[in-house]
Amino acid sequence: MADTVLHQDESTFVATPVDFIRRFVWKIAIATLLLMAVGSATRVMNAGLACPDWPLCYGQLVPSQQMNLQVFLEWFHRLDAALIGVSAIALVGISWWYRRQSPPWLLWASAFALFLIIFQGILGGLTVTELLRFDIVTAHLGAALLFFTTLIVIGVALLPYEATGTVGNLAWVSLSAAILVYVQCLLGGLVASRWALHQCFGASQLCAVMNSHIAGVVPPTLATLAVVILTWRTPAVHSTVRLLANSAGVLLLCQIALGVATFRLHLQVEPLTVTHQAVGAALLGSLVALTVLTWRDVLSTRRLQRSPA
């Protein structure tokens, strides 16, 4: 399906339903990235239980009398999550409305995204009612990252893209890198939810958890570097793939630097810790986007090879 319809007046473009849905999905993805950053800020500012009840805060939609920085962070985190949930419902509705003009998989992918955000909301409630139990908090982050990557997959799959047939093994390498980065993000969430870094510095407790996150840096780093190197060694690769690979390389370097700084400063600089998690999510998103494009290239090339001359 063409991305836009060009009328006789070349200065006038009419967006198709697919174009509209793709832009809507990207907006939700950006909002989700910001939501995860706010969630990280809520944790590092010890505001996870600033609202002692759920889904309301002190029994109110807007707890004006109790409002302070910690209460605001937790309240705003819930508000942002609710707005994203409404957006996910709208995405399913729009996908169903334009189902005849859209790819057949879009409605199912949108429904899966809605399922993830509902599951994420349930986990969010349990983090409060179960008093920030570490396994629930970690699962909360994992579900958020899955929802974010699902949106990335939908958005990139709807992009106009012309296969070059040159990606080779890059599709498998980028997929491996994305999976490894996701696991590393979960390890980071486990370290944060158990306050393992603080405990290890203070009393040599939970050092194994912290060290697993430190050692876990190696596999995703090597895999991401392999993605960058393979892209550089493939001159005919699509320009968008090259841009995503370069972005992943830059984000990887930033993430390593932020991780070292966070460790050396003993988590004393809250904005640094929040940025560390946000950059990790952005790195995951760039690798997922690259993976989708390279697999589109592979599948398109295979179809061309199987089609009769």
mmCIF file of N, CA and C in Angstrom, residues 50 89 109 123 156 162 187 195 204 207 209 226 237 270 278 296:
data_model
loop_
_atom_site.group_PDB
_atom_site.id
_atom_site.type_symbol
_atom_site.label_atom_id
_atom_site.label_comp_id
_atom_site.label_asym_id
_atom_site.label_seq_id
_atom_site.Cartn_x
_atom_site.Cartn_y
_atom_site.Cartn_z
ATOM 1 N N ALA A 50 4.507 6.387 47.506
ATOM 2 C CA ALA A 50 4.065 7.727 47.905
ATOM 3 C C ALA A 50 2.544 7.823 47.899
ATOM 4 N N ILE A 89 -6.144 1.326 23.608
ATOM 5 C CA ILE A 89 -7.518 0.968 23.250
ATOM 6 C C ILE A 89 -7.903 1.637 21.932
ATOM 7 N N ALA A 109 -1.690 -7.460 16.136
ATOM 8 C CA ALA A 109 -0.560 -6.846 16.836
ATOM 9 C C ALA A 109 -1.038 -5.762 17.796
ATOM 10 N N LEU A 123 0.202 -5.339 37.013
ATOM 11 C CA LEU A 123 1.477 -5.406 37.731
ATOM 12 C C LEU A 123 1.756 -4.100 38.478
ATOM 13 N N VAL A 156 7.740 0.118 12.738
ATOM 14 C CA VAL A 156 8.744 -0.138 11.705
ATOM 15 C C VAL A 156 8.172 -1.021 10.607
ATOM 16 N N GLU A 162 12.235 -0.686 0.910
ATOM 17 C CA GLU A 162 12.589 -1.452 -0.286
ATOM 18 C C GLU A 162 13.783 -2.325 0.030
ATOM 19 N N LEU A 187 17.996 -7.564 34.130
ATOM 20 C CA LEU A 187 18.973 -7.687 35.211
ATOM 21 C C LEU A 187 19.160 -6.343 35.918
ATOM 22 N N TRP A 195 17.641 -3.109 45.323
ATOM 23 C CA TRP A 195 18.640 -2.160 45.847
ATOM 24 C C TRP A 195 19.971 -2.882 46.074
ATOM 25 N N SER A 204 28.038 -5.911 51.826
ATOM 26 C CA SER A 204 28.423 -7.048 50.994
ATOM 27 C C SER A 204 27.273 -8.032 50.773
ATOM 28 N N CYS A 207 25.646 -8.987 46.410
ATOM 29 C CA CYS A 207 26.700 -8.651 45.440
ATOM 30 C C CYS A 207 26.610 -9.543 44.201
ATOM 31 N N VAL A 209 23.905 -10.476 42.706
ATOM 32 C CA VAL A 209 22.930 -9.867 41.812
ATOM 33 C C VAL A 209 23.569 -8.711 41.053
ATOM 34 N N ALA A 226 28.958 -6.223 16.970
ATOM 35 C CA ALA A 226 28.924 -7.057 15.773
ATOM 36 C C ALA A 226 27.923 -6.505 14.764
ATOM 37 N N VAL A 237 23.975 -1.825 2.102
ATOM 38 C CA VAL A 237 22.857 -1.941 3.029
ATOM 39 C C VAL A 237 21.988 -0.686 2.957
ATOM 40 N N GLU A 270 20.621 11.071 41.054
ATOM 41 C CA GLU A 270 19.387 10.455 40.557
ATOM 42 C C GLU A 270 19.165 10.639 39.058
ATOM 43 N N ALA A 278 16.800 4.986 30.728
ATOM 44 C CA ALA A 278 16.157 5.492 29.514
ATOM 45 C C ALA A 278 17.001 5.183 28.275
ATOM 46 N N ARG A 296 12.545 -7.951 7.332
ATOM 47 C CA ARG A 296 11.720 -7.605 6.173
ATOM 48 C C ARG A 296 12.524 -7.770 4.891
#
